[in-house]
Structures are given as C-alpha cells and as structure tokens.
Tab-separated table of C-alpha atoms in Angstrom:
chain	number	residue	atom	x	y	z
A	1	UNK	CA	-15.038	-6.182	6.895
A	2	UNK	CA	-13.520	-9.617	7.016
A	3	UNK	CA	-10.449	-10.097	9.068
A	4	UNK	CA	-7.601	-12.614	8.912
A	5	UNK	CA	-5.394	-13.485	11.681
A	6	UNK	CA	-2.373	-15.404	11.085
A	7	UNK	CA	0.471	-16.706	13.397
A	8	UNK	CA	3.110	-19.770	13.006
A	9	UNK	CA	3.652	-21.236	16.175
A	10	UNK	CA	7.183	-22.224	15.020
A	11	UNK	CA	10.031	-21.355	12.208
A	12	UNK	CA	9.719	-24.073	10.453
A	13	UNK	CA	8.726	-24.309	6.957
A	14	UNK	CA	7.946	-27.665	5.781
A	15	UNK	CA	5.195	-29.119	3.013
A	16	UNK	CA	4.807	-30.029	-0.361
A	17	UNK	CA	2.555	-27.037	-1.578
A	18	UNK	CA	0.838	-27.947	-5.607
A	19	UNK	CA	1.218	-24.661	-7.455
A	20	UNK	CA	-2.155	-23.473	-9.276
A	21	UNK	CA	-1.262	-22.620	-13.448
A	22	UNK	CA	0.273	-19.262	-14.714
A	23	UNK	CA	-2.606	-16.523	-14.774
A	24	UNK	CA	-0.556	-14.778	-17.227
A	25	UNK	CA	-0.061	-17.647	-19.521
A	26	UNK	CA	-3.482	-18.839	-18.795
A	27	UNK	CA	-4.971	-15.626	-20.296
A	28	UNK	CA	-2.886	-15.650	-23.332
A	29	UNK	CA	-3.606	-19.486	-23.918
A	30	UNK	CA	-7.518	-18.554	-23.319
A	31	UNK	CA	-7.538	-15.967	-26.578
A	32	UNK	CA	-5.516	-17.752	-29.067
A	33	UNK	CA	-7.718	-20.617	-28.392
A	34	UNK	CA	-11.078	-17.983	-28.731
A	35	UNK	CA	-9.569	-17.257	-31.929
A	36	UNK	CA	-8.783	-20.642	-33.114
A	37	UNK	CA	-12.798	-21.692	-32.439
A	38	UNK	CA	-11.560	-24.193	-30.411
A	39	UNK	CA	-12.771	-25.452	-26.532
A	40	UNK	CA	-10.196	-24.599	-23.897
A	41	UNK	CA	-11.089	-27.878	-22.037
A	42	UNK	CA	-10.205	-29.890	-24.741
A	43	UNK	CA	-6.704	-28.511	-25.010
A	44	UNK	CA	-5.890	-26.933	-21.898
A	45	UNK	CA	-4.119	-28.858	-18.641
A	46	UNK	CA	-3.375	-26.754	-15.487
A	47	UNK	CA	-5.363	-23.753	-16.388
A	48	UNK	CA	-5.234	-20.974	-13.178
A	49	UNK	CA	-8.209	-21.132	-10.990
A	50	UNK	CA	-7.883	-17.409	-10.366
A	51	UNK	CA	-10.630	-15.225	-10.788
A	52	UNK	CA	-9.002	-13.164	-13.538
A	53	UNK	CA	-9.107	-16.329	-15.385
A	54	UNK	CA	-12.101	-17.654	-14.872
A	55	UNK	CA	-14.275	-13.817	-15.452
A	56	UNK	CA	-11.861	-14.039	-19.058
A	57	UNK	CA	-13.467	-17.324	-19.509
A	58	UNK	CA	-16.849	-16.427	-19.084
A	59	UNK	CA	-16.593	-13.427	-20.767
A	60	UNK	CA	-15.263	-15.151	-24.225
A	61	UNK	CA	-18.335	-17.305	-23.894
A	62	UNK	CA	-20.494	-14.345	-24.040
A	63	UNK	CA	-22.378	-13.632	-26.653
A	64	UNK	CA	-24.251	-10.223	-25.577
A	65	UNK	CA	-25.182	-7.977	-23.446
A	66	UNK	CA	-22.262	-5.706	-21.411
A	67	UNK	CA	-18.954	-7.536	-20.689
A	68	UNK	CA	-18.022	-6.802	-17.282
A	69	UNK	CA	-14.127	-7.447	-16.731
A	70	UNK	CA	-14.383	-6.243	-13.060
A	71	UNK	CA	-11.142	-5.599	-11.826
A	72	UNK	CA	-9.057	-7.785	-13.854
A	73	UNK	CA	-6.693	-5.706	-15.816
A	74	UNK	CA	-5.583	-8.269	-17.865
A	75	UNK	CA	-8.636	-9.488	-18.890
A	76	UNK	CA	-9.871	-6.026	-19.709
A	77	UNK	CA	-7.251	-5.248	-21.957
A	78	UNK	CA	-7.080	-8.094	-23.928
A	79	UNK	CA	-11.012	-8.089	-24.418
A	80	UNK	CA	-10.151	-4.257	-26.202
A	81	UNK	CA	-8.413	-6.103	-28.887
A	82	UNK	CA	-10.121	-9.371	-29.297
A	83	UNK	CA	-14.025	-7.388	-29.223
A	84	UNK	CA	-12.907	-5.107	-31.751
A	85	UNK	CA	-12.199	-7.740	-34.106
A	86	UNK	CA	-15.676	-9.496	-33.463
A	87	UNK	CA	-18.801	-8.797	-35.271
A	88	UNK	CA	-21.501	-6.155	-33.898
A	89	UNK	CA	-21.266	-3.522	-30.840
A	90	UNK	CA	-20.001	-5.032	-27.349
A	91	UNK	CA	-19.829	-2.670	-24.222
A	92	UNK	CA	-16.894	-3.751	-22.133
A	93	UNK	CA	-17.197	-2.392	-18.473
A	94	UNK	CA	-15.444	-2.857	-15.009
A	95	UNK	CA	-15.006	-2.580	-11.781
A	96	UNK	CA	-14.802	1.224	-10.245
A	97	UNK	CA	-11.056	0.635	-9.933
A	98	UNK	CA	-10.930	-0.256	-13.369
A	99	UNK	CA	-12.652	2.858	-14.572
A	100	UNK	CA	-9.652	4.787	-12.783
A	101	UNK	CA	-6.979	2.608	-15.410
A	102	UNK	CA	-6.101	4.240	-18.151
A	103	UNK	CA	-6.946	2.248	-21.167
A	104	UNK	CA	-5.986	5.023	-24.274
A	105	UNK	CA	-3.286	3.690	-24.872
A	106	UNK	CA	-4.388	0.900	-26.757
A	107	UNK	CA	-7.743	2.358	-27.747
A	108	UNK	CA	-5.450	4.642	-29.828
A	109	UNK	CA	-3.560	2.422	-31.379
A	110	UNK	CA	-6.434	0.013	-32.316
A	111	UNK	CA	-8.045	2.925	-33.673
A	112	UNK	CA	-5.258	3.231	-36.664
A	113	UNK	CA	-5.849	0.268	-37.606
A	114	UNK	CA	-9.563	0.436	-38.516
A	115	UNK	CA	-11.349	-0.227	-34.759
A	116	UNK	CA	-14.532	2.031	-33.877
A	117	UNK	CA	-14.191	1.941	-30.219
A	118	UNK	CA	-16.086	4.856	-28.194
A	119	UNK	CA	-15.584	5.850	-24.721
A	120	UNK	CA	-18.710	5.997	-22.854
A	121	UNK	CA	-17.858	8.273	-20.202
A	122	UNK	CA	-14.535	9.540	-19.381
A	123	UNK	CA	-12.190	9.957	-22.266
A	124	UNK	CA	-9.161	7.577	-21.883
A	125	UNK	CA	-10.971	4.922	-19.282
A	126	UNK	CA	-13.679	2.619	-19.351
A	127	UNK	CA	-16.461	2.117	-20.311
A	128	UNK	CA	-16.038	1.531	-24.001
A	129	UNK	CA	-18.217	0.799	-27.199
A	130	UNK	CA	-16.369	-1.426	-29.411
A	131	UNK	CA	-17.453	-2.473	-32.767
A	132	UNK	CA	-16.344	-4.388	-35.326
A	133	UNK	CA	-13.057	-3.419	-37.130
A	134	UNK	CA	-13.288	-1.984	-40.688
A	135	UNK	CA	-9.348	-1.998	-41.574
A	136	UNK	CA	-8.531	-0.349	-44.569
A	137	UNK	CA	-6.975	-1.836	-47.545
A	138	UNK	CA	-5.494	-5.411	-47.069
A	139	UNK	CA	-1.797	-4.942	-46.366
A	140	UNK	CA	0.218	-4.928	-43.313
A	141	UNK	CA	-0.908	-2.692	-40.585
A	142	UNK	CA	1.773	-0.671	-38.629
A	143	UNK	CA	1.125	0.317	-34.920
A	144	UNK	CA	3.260	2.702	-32.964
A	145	UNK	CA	2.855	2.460	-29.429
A	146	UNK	CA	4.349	3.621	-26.289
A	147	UNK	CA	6.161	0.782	-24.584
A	148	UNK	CA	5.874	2.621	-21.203
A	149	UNK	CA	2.480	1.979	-19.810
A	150	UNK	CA	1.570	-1.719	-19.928
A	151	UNK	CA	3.055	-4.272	-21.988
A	152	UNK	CA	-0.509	-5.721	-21.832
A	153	UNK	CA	-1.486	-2.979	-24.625
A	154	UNK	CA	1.025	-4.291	-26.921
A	155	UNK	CA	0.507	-8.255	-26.257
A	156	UNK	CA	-3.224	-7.652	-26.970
A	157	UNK	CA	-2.492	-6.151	-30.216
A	158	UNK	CA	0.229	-8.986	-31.317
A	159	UNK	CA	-3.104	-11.590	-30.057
A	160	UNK	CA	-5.014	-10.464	-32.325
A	161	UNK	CA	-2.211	-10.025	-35.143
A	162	UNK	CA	-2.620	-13.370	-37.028
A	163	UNK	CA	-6.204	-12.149	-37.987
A	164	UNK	CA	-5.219	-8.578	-38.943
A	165	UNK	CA	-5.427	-8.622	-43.035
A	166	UNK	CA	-1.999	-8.175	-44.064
A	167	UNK	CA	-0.681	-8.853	-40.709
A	168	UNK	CA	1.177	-6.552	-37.922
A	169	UNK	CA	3.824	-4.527	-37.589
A	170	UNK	CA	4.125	-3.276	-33.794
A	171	UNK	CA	6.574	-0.556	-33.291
A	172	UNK	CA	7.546	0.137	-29.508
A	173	UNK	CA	8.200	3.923	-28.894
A	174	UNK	CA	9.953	4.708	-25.312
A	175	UNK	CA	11.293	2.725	-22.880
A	176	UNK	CA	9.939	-1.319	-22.857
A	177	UNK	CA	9.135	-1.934	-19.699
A	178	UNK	CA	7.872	-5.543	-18.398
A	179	UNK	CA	9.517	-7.134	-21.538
A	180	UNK	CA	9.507	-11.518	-20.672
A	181	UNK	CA	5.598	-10.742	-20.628
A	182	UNK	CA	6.050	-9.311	-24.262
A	183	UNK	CA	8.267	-12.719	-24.695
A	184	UNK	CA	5.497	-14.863	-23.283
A	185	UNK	CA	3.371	-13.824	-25.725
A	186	UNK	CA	5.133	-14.116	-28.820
A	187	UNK	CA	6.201	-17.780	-27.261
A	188	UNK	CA	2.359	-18.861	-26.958
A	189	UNK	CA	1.933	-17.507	-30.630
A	190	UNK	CA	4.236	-19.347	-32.215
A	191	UNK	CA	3.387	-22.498	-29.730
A	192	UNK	CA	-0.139	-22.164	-31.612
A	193	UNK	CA	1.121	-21.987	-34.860
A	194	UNK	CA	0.863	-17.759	-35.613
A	195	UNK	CA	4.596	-16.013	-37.077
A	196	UNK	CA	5.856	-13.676	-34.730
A	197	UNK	CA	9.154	-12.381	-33.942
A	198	UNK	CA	11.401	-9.426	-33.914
A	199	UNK	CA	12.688	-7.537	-36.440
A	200	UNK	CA	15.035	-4.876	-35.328
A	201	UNK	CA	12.959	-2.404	-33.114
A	202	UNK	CA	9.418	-3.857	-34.417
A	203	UNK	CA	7.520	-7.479	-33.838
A	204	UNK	CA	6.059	-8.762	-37.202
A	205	UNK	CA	3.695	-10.685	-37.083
A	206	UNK	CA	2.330	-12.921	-40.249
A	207	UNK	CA	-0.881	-13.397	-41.191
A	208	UNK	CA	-3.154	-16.495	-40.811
A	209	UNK	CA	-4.295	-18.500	-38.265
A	210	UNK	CA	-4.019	-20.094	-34.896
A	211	UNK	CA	-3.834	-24.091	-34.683
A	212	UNK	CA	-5.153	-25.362	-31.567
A	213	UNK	CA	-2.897	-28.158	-29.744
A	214	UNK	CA	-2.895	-29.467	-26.349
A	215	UNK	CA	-0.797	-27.009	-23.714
A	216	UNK	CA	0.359	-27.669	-20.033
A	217	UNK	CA	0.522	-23.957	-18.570
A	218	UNK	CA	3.417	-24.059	-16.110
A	219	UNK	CA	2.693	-23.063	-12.199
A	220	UNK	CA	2.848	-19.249	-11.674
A	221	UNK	CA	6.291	-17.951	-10.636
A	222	UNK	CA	4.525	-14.742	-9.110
A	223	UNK	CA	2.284	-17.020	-6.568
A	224	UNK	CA	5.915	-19.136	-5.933
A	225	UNK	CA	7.069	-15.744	-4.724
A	226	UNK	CA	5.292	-15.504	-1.585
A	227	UNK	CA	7.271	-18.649	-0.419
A	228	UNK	CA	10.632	-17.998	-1.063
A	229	UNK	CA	10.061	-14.813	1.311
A	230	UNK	CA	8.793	-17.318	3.819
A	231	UNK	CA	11.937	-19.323	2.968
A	232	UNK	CA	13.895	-16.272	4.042
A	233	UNK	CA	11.618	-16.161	6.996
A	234	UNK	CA	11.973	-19.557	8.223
A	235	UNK	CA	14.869	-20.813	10.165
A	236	UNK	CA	14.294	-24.501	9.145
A	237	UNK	CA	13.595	-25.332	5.477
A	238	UNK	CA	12.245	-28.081	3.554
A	239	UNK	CA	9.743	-26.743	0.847
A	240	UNK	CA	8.413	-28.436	-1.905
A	241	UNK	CA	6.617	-26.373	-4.447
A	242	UNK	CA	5.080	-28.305	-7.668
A	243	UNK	CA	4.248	-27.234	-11.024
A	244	UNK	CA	6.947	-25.059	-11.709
A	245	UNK	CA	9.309	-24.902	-15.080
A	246	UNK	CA	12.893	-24.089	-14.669
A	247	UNK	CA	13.304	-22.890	-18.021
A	248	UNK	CA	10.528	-20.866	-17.558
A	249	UNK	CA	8.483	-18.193	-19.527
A	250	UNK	CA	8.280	-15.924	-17.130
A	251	UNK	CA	9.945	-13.343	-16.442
A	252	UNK	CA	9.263	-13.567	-12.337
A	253	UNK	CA	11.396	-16.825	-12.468
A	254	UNK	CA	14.617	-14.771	-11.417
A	255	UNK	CA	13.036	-15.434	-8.058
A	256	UNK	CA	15.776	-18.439	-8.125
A	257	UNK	CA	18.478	-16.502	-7.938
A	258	UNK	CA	17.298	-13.204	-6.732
A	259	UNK	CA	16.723	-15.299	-3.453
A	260	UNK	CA	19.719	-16.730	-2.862
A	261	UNK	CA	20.769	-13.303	-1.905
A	262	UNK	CA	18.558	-13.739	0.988
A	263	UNK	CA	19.618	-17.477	2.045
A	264	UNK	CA	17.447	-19.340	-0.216
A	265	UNK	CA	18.418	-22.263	-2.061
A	266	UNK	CA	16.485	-23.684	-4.990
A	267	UNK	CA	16.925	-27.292	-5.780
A	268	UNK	CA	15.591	-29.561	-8.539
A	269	UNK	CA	15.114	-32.889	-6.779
A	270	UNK	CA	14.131	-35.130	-9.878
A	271	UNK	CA	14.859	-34.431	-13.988
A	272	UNK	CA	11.942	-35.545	-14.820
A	273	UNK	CA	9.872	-34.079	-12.141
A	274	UNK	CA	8.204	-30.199	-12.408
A	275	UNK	CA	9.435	-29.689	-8.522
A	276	UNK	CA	11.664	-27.553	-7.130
A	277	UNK	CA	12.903	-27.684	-3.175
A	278	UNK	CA	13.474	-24.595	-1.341
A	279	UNK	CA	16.234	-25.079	1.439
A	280	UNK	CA	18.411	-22.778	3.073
A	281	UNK	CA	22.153	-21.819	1.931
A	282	UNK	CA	23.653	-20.884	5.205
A	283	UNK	CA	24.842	-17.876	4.584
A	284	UNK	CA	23.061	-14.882	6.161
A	285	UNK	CA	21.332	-12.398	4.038
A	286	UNK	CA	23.137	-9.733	1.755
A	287	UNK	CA	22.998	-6.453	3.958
A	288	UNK	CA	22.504	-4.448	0.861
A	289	UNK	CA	20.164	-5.659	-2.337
A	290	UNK	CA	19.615	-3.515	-5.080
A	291	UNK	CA	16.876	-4.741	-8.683
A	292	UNK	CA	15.730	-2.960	-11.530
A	293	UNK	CA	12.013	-4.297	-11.210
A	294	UNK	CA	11.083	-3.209	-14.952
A	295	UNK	CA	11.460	-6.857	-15.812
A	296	UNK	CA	9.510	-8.484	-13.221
A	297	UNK	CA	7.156	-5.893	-11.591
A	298	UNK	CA	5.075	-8.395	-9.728
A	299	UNK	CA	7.437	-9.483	-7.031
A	300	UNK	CA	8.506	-5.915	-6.546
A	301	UNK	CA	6.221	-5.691	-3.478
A	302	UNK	CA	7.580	-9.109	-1.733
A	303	UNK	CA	11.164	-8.249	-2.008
A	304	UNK	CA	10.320	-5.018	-0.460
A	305	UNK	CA	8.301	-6.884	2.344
A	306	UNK	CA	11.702	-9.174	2.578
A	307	UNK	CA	14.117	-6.518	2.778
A	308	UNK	CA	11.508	-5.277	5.746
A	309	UNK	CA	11.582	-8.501	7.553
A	310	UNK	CA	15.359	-8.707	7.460
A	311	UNK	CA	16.534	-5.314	8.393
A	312	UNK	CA	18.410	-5.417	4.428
A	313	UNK	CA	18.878	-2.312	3.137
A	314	UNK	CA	16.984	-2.812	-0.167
A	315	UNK	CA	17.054	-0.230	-3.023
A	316	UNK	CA	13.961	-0.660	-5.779
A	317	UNK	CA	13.812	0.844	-9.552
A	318	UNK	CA	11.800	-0.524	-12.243
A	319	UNK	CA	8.129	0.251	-10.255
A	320	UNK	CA	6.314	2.917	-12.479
A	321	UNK	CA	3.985	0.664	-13.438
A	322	UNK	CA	3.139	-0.007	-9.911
A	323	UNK	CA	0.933	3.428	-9.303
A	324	UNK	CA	-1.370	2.020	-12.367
A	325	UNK	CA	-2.383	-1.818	-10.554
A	326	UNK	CA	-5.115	-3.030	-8.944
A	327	UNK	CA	-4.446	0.031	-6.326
A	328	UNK	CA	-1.228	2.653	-6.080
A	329	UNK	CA	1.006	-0.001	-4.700
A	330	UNK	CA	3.670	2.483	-4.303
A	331	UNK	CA	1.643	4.470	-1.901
A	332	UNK	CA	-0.210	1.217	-0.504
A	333	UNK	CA	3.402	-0.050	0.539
A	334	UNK	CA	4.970	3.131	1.978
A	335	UNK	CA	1.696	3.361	4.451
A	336	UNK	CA	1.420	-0.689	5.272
A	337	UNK	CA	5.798	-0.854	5.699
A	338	UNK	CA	5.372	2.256	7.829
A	339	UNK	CA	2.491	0.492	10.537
A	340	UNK	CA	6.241	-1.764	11.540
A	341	UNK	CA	8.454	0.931	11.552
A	342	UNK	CA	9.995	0.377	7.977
A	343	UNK	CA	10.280	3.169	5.519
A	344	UNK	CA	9.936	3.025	1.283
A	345	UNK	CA	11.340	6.315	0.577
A	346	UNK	CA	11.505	7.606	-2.701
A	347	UNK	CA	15.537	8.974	-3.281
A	348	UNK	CA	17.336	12.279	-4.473
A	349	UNK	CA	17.591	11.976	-8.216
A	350	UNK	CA	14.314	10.415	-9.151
A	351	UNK	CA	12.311	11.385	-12.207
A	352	UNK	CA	8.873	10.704	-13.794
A	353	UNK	CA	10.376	8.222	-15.841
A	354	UNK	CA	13.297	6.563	-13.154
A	355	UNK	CA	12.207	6.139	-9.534
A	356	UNK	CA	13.995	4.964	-6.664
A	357	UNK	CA	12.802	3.903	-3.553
A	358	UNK	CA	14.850	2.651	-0.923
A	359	UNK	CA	13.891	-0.210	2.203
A	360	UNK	CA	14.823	1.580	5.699
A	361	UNK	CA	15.006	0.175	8.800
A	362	UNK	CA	13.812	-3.401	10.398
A	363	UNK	CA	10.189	-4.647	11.199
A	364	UNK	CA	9.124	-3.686	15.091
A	365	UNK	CA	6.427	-5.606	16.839
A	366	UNK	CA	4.786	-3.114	19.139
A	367	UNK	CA	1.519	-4.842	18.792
A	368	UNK	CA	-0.730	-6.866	16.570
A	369	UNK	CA	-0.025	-5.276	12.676
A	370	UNK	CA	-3.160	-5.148	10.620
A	371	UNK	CA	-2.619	-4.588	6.952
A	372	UNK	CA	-4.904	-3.252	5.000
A	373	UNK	CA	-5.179	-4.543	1.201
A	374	UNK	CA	-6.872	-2.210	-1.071
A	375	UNK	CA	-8.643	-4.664	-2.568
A	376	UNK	CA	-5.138	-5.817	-3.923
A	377	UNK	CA	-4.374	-9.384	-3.940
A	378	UNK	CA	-0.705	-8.730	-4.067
A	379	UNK	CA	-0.538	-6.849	-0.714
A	380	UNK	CA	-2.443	-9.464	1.074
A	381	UNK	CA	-0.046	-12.210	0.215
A	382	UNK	CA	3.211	-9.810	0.206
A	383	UNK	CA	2.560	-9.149	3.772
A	384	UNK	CA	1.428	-12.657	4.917
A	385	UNK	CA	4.963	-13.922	5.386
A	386	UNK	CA	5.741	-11.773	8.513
A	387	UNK	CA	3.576	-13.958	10.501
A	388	UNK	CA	6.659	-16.420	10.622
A	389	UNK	CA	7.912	-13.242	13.176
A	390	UNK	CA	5.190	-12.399	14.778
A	391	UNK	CA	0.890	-12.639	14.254
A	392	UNK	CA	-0.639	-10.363	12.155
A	393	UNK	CA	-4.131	-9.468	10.932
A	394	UNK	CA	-4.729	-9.220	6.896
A	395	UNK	CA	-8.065	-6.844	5.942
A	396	UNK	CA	-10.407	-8.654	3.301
A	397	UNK	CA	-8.168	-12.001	3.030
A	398	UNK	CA	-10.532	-13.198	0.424
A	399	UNK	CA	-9.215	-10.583	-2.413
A	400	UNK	CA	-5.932	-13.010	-3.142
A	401	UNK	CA	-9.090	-15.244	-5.429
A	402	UNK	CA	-7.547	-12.651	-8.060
A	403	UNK	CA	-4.908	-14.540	-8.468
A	404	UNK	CA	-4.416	-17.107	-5.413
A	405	UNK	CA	-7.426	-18.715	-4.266
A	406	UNK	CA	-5.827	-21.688	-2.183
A	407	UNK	CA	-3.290	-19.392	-0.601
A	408	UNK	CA	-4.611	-19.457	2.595
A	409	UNK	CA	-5.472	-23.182	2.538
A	410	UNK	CA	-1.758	-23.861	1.591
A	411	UNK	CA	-0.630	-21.908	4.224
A	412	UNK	CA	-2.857	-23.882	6.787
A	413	UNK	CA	-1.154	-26.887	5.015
A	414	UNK	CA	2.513	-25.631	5.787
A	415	UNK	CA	1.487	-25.093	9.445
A	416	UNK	CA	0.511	-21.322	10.148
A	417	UNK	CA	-2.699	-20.684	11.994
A	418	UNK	CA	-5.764	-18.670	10.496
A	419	UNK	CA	-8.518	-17.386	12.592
A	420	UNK	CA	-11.508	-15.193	10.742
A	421	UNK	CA	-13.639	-12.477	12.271
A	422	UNK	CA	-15.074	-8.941	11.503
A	423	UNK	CA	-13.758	-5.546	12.015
C-alpha cells in the first residue's frame, strides 16, 4: 500500500491555487451534450479532469460490450437513465463497492415508464441489463420517486426527460434531500435549451430537444473546501483560489459563509475576475457550530475534520446519505477522528430518518496519525489539512483522482511537504 506523508514546515498559507471544473456540473454537461449528438470538445471549456469524468466520457463513447462505471456513483446512475433510452441491450457494471450501492431506486421508477432493465445478480444493485425503452402511449409520463436516497436518481430521470414522448412529470415523495444538485440540473437543462421547472410539488419537464452551445463549467466548490479548512488552519493567510463563481450553482458554495464562522474571510479581488482571496477575519473561531448538511453533503466530512482541528464543539444533521458513498463515511469518520482523540458521536433523539452527530474534544498529537481512506477520495483530502498542526501519513493518496487529481501537486505548490513510501 502506498503511503503519503505530509508536513508544513510553517503556518502560512500562501499561493494562487487554479481550481480544476465542477465534476458535478461536468457530468450533467457530458449527457445533455450525448443527447444533443454533439462533441463535448467542441462546446465544453474547463471540463473536470477527475476520473469520474473522464470513465463518463469514455463510457458515452462506447458503443458495446459491458460499461464498467467503476466506482463512480454518479456516472453509474446517470448511465441507468441515458442506456435505457438507447437502442439494443447494454450491461452496465462497477466496481465491488458499487455493487454494494443500492441502485432500485431508480431502476423502479424507470421501469414505469416503459424501461426493461434486469438485475444480473443481486436484486436492487448492480449489475444490470438495460434495453431499450418501449414507453407506452405518447403522453406525459409521471414518476413518483422517493426523494430520500440520492438526488442523483431523480436528476437522471429529468436528463433524460426532453426525449421522453410526452415529456416528464417527476413527483418527489419524502423528504428532498441534497436539493441545489436537483437545481443544478434543471439550470443545465434549460442552459441547453430543454423546459424544466417546478410546478407545485412536481418538476415538468417539456418535450423536445437539447441545443448544444458553448459552456464554461465553473471550478468545483467541493475541491475549494479543503482550503478554507486550511484557511482555518493557517495562522497567516493569503490564498488565491481561481475558477470559482460567486453566484454559484452549487449548493457547496455556502462554504463562504459557513467559514467565516471559523475565521475565514472570502474576498473578490477583481469584478471581472473568477477569483476569490481567502484571508483571515480576526476573530477566533465560534466555540459552538451547528449545519443541517442535507443541502450540501459533500463538505460534511471537512467541517467535521475543522471542528476537530479547532477544539469547536460542532453538531452535524443532514448526513444520511453519507452511509451510501464511496464507503460508510459516517463510520469511516468516527474511527479516523478517534486515532486524535476526537469523538463523532451520534446523540439522544436520533432516528432513521434525523441523525445527529456531535464533534467532541480537540486533536492530540501523540505520534505520527495515519489515516486510512477507504478508497474514498473525500477522506483523503478531509484529513490532509491537519498537517498545518502536525505531520501525518494519508493511506492510498492516489484515490483523490476521483475527484482531485492535482491535489497533492497544489499542495506542494502552497508549501507543505510530501514524501511517498509503502506500508
């Protein structure tokens, strides 16, 4: 196993650090286009480097054989909706994780609406055998789905809405949970030309088609999140991070003022100019913080890793999703916060449906910390921070490619100190 170590020799956080594009909005841009017939390089600028987005790529370049989505969710989910609107059989596969993430959601709901998809071993998770759609009659279809699991279920079925006969109605059941991702998407639609919007409790969407134009996708607010907790870290700021919209479409954006609770400053040197500078306020950190992470489940895992760093007493809701991801990031954080003496303890009170978890005690430095990731690019880069306290060693650094791939050359850039061996 590959090992990272990583130390700062000082508190300083300085650097002008060039953002790589949205994942999120990448994918989303990548299967309108697919449906539109049209090149991605030809209308594309910015387009993530991560792995998610490049496998998606590939994979909508395919024209046989098994599509393999690995472990990116995302992309797997999507690839349900768009394959089952695509002539012939595909088998869509993944990654042994991936076989573990429930999928039946969607399957379901696709499936009353015409698609002959198949599980191919388990029911509920991948595999799956997905032909080509034979909707019945020609008017609007209506989809009830629960808004609980993934709002990736119901933004692959609005994707593929425009070139539903009759359209889409999606009806919501339950509690929405991850909603500016469900916002992004209609946003991208209607960027592309598709009708799509709210009406009461359901999203119409029109029928027709999707118009391909040219499309900056804005810097990822998740991957901006791992430097505002250095920020917090730091004792001297002067951070530059590029790429990045202020009036953003994602929901992970709140980072701006979610931070300031923590000393952070955001500044927008230039009108003109996608940069923001991250300084320090002065004031010391809130000794309480409490979110509701339903909104923005992504940075859940850094604030908690801030909260750790700072001895603030940090209470979390919003994270049922989390136990679903790329590992059980709920359990993955209570064991990694425990190896520095911090607890993520779920409280009195909390049901199946609402969970609390509350941030106890400071980080300790009896020796060197070695995380372990769980093949989970998030934990890797949540953690990476605390080397601006003490050095640390990071299991498998190269899993933040997910997502991240320069991460660890940016953070050579900014001045911490990487050294690689094996286990």
């Amino acid at each position: 196993m590959e090992i990272l170590r990583l130390s700062k020799p000082d508190r300083s956080l300085r650097g002008d650090i060039v953002l790589d594009g949205s994942k999120s909005i990448s994918n989303r841009a990548l299967i309108v286009l697919a449906l539109a017939g049209a090149d991605p390089a030809a209308h594309l600028s910015n387009l993530s480097s991560s792995k998610d987005t490049r496998t998606l790529q590939r994979l909508l370049t395919q024209t046989d054989g098994t599509y393999n989505a690995g472990d990116a969710g995302t992309t797997f989910r999507f690839l349900t909706a768009y394959l089952a609107i695509q002539p012939g059989v595909q088998v869509l596969d993944g990654s042994e994780r991936m076989r573990e993430r429930p999928i039946g959601g969607l399957v379901a709901a696709l499936r009353t609406i015409g698609a002959r998809i198949e599980y191919l071993e388990q029911e509920g998770y991948p595999p799956l055998s997905i032909g080509e759609m034979q909707p019945a009659g020609v008017g609007r279809k209506t989809v009830h789905i629960s808004a609980g699991t993934s709002s990736q279920f119901l933004s692959a079925l609005l994707l593929i809405g425009p070139h539903l006969p009759g359209g889409l109605e999606l009806i919501p059941t339950g509690r929405l949970v991850s909603r500016p991702y469900l916002e992004m998407t209609l946003k991208l639609m209607r960027y592309f030309g598709a009708q799509a919007d709210w009406q009461g409790d359901s999203i119409v969407v029109e029928p027709g088609q999707y118009q391909a134009r040219a499309f900056t996708v804005e810097a990822d607010w998740s991957a901006a999140s791992y430097w505002y907790a250095m920020a917090a870290f730091a004792d001297d700021v002067d951070l530059y991070l590029h790429g990045l919209f202020t009036e953003s479409w994602q929901g992970d954006s709140v980072l701006m003022d979610m931070m300031r609770q923590f000393g952070v400053q955001t500044a927008k040197p230039a009108a003109t100019d996608l940069t923001l500078r991250l300084g320090k306020t002065g004031a010391s950190p809130v000794p309480e913080f409490s979110r509701d992470f339903t909104e923005c489940p992504d940075i859940a895992q850094t604030l908690a890793v801030v909260c750790a760093g700072l001895g603030v007493n940090g209470l979390f809701s919003g994270l049922e999703t989390l136990y679903v991801k790329e590992t059980d990031r709920i359990a993955a954080l209570q064991h990694e916060l425990a190896k520095i003496g911090v607890g993520f303890v779920e409280q009195p009170g909390s049901t199946s449906e609402k969970a609390f978890f509350r941030t106890t005690g400071k980080v300790q430095w009896p020796e060197m910390p070695r995380f372990a990731t769980y093949g989970d690019h998030r934990m890797a880069m949540s953690f990476a921070p605390l080397a601006l306290f003490h050095p640390l060693e990071i299991e498998s650094p190269a899993v933040v490619a997910k997502s991240y791939p320069a991460f660890w050359d940016h953070l050579r850039a900014a001045g911490f100190v990487t050294e690689t061996g094996g286990s």
